[in-house]
Coordinates of N, CA and C in Angstrom, one line a residue:
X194 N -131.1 -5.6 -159.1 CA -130.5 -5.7 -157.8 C -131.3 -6.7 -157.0
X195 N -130.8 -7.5 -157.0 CA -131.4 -8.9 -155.5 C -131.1 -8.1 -154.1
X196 N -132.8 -8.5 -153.3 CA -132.7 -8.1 -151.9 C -132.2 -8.9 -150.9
X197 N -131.6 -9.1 -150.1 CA -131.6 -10.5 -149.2 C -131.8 -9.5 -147.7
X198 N -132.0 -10.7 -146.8 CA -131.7 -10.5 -145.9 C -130.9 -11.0 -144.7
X199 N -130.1 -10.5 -144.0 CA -128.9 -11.2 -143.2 C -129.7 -11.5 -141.5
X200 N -129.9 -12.7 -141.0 CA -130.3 -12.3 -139.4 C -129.3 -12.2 -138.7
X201 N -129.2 -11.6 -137.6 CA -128.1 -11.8 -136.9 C -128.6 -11.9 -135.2
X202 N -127.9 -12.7 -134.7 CA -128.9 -13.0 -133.0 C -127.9 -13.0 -132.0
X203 N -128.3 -11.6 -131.6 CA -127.6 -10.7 -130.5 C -128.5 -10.7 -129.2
X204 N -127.7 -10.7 -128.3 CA -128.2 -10.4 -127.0 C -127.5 -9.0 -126.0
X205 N -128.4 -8.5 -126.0 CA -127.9 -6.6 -125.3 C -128.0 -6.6 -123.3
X206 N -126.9 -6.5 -123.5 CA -126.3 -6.3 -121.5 C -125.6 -5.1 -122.1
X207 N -125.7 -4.1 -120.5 CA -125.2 -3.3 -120.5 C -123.5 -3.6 -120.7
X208 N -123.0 -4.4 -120.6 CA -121.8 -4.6 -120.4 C -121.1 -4.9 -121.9
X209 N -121.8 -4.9 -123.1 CA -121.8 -5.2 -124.5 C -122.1 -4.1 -125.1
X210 N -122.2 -3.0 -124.8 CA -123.1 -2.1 -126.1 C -121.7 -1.5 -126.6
X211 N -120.2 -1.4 -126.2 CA -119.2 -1.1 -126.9 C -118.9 -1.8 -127.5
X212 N -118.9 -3.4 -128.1 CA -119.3 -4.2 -128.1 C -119.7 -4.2 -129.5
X213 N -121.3 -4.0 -129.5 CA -122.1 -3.9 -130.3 C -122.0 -2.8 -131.6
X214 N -121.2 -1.7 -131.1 CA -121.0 -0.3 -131.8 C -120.1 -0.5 -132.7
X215 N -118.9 -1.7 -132.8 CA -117.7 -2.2 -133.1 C -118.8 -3.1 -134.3
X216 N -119.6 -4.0 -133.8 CA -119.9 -5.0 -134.8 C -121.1 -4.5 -135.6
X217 N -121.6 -3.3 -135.6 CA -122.3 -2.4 -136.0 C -121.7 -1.8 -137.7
X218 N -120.3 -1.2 -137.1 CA -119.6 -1.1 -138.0 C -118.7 -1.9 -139.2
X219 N -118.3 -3.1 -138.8 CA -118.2 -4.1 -139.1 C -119.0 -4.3 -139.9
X220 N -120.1 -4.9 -139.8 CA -121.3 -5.0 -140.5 C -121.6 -4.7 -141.9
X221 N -121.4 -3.0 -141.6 CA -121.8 -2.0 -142.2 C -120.7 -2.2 -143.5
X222 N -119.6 -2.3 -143.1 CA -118.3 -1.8 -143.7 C -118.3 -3.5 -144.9
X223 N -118.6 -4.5 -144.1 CA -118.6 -6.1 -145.0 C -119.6 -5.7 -145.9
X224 N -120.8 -5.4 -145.7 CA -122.5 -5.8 -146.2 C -122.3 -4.8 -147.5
X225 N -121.5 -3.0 -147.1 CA -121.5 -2.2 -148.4 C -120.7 -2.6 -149.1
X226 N -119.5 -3.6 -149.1 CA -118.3 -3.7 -150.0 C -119.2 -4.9 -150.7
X227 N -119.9 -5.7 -150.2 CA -120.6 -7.3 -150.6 C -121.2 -6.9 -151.7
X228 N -121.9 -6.1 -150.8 CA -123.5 -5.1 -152.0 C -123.1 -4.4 -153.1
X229 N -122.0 -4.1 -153.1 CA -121.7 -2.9 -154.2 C -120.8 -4.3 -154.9
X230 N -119.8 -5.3 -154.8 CA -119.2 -6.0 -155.5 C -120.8 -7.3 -156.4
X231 N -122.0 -7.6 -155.8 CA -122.0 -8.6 -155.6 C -123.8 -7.8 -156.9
X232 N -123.8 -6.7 -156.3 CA -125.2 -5.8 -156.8 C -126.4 -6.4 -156.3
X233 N -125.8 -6.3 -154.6 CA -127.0 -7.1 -153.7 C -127.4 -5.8 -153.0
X234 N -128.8 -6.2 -152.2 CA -128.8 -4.8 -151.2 C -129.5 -5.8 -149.8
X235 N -128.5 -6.0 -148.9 CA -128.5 -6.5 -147.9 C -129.6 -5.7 -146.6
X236 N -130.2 -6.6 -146.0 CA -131.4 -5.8 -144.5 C -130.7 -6.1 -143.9
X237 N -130.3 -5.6 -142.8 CA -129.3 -6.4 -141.9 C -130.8 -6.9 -140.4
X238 N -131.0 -8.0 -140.3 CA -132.0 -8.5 -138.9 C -132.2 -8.6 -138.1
X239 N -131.8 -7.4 -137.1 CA -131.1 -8.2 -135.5 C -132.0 -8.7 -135.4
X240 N -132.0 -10.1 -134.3 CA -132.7 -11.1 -133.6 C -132.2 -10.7 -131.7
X241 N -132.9 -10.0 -131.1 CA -132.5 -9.9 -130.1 C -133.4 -10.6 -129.1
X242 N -132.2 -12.0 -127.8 CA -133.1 -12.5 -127.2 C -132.5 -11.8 -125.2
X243 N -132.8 -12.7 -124.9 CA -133.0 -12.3 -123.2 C -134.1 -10.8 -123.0
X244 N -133.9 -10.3 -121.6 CA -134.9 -9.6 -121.5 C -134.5 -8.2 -121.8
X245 N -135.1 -7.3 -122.8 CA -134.6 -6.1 -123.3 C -134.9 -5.0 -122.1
X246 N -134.0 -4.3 -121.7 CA -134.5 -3.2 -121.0 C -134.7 -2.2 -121.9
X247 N -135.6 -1.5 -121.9 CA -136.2 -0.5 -122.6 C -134.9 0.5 -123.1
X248 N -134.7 1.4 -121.7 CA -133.7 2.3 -122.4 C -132.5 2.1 -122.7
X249 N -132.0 0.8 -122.5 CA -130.5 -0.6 -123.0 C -131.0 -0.3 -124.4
X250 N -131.8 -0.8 -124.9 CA -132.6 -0.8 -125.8 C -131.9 0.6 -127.1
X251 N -133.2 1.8 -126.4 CA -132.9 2.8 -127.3 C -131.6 3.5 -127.5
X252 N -130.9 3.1 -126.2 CA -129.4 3.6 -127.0 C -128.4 3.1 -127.8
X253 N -128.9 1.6 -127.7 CA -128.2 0.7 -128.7 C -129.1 1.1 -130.3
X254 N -129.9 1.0 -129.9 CA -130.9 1.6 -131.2 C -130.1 3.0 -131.8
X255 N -130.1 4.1 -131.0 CA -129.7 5.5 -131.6 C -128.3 4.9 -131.8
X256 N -127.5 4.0 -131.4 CA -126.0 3.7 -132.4 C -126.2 3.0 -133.6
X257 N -127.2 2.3 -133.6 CA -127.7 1.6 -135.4 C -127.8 3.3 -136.3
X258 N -128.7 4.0 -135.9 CA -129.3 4.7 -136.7 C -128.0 5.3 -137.0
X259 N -127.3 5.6 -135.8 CA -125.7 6.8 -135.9 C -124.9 6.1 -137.0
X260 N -125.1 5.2 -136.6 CA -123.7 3.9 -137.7 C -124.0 3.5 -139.1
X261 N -125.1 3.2 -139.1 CA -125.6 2.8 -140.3 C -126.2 4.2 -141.1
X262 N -126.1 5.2 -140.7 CA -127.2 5.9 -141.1 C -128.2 5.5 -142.5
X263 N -128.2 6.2 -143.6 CA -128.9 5.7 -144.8 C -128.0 4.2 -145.1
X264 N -127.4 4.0 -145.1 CA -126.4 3.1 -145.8 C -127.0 1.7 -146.0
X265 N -128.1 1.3 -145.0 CA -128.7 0.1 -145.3 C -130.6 0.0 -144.7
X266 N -131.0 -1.1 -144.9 CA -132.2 -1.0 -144.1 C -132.0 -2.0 -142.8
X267 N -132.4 -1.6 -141.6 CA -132.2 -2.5 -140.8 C -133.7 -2.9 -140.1
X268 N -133.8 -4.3 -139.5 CA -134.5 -4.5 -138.5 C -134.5 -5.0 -137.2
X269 N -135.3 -4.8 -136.4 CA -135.2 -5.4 -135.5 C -136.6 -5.7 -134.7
X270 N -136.2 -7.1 -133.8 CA -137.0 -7.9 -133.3 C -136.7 -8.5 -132.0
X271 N -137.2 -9.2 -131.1 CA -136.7 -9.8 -130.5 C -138.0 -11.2 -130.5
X272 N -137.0 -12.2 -129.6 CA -137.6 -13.8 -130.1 C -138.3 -13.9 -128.4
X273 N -139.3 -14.6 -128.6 CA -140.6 -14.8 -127.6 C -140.2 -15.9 -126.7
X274 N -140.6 -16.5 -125.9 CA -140.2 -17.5 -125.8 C -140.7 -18.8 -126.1
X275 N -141.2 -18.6 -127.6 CA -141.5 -20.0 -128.3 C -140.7 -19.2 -130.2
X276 N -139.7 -18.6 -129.6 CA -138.7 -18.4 -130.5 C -139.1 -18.1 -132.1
X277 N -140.2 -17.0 -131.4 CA -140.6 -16.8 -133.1 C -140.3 -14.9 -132.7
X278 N -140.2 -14.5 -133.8 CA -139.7 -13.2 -134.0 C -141.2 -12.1 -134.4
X279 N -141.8 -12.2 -133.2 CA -142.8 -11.2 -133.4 C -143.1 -10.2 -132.7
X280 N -141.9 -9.6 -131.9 CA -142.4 -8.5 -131.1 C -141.2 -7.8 -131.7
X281 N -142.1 -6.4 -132.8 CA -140.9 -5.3 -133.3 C -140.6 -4.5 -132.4
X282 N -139.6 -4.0 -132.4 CA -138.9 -3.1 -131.6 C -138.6 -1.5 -132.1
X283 N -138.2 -1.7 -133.5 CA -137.4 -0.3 -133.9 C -139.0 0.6 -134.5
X284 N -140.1 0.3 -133.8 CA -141.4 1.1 -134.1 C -142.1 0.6 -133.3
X285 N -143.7 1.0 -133.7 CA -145.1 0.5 -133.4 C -145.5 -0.9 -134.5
X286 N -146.3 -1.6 -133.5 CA -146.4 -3.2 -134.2 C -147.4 -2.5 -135.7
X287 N -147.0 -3.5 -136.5 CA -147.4 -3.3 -138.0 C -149.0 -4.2 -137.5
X288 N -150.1 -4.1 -138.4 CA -151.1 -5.0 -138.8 C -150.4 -6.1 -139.8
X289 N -150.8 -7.4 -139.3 CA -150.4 -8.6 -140.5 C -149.0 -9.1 -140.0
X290 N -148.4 -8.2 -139.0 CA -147.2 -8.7 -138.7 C -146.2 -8.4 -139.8
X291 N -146.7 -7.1 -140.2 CA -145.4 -6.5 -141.3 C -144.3 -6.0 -140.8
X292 N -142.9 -6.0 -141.4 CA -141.8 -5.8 -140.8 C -141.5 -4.2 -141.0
X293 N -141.1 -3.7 -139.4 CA -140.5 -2.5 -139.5 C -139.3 -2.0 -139.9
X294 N -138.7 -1.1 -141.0 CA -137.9 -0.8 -141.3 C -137.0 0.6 -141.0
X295 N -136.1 0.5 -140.8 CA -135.4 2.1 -140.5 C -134.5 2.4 -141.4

């Protein structure tokens, strides 16, 4: 089985997270039909930019975990503003800049 991984670069406002719950599943529903036809196992990446509010944040978070549950590995990050992807979000920062998985 080949691992890949998919980024995807989202930006979270309150006014999106129905939104988000929609393309969550989506996601979910493309990446298992892919994975199971193709005998891939897909990460799915969010890349989240603008400014995260914390608890915007964790509720969009508790709908990954609700939606996806086991079904994939997911990550998430958001981009700095010299657009590099090193502040983890879905945990506590790894040493070496290792990626967090859920």
């Amino acid at each position: 089985m080949h691992d890949l991984v998919v980024e995807c670069p989202v930006r979270l406002t309150e006014s999106n997270r129905d939104e988000l719950r929609l393309l969550y599943a989506d996601l979910r529903d493309h990446y298992s039909r892919r994975d199971a036809r193709d005998g891939t196992r897909t990460t799915l990446h969010f890349v989240w930019s603008g400014d995260l509010d914390p608890e915007l944040f964790g509720a969009t978070y508790a709908d990954q975990r609700h939606i996806f549950t086991a079904a994939r590995p997911i990550l998430n990050s958001a981009k700095d503003r010299l657009q590099q992807t090193n502040r983890w979000l879905s945990g506590s920062a790894q040493p070496n800049g290792a990626s967090l998985m859920t």
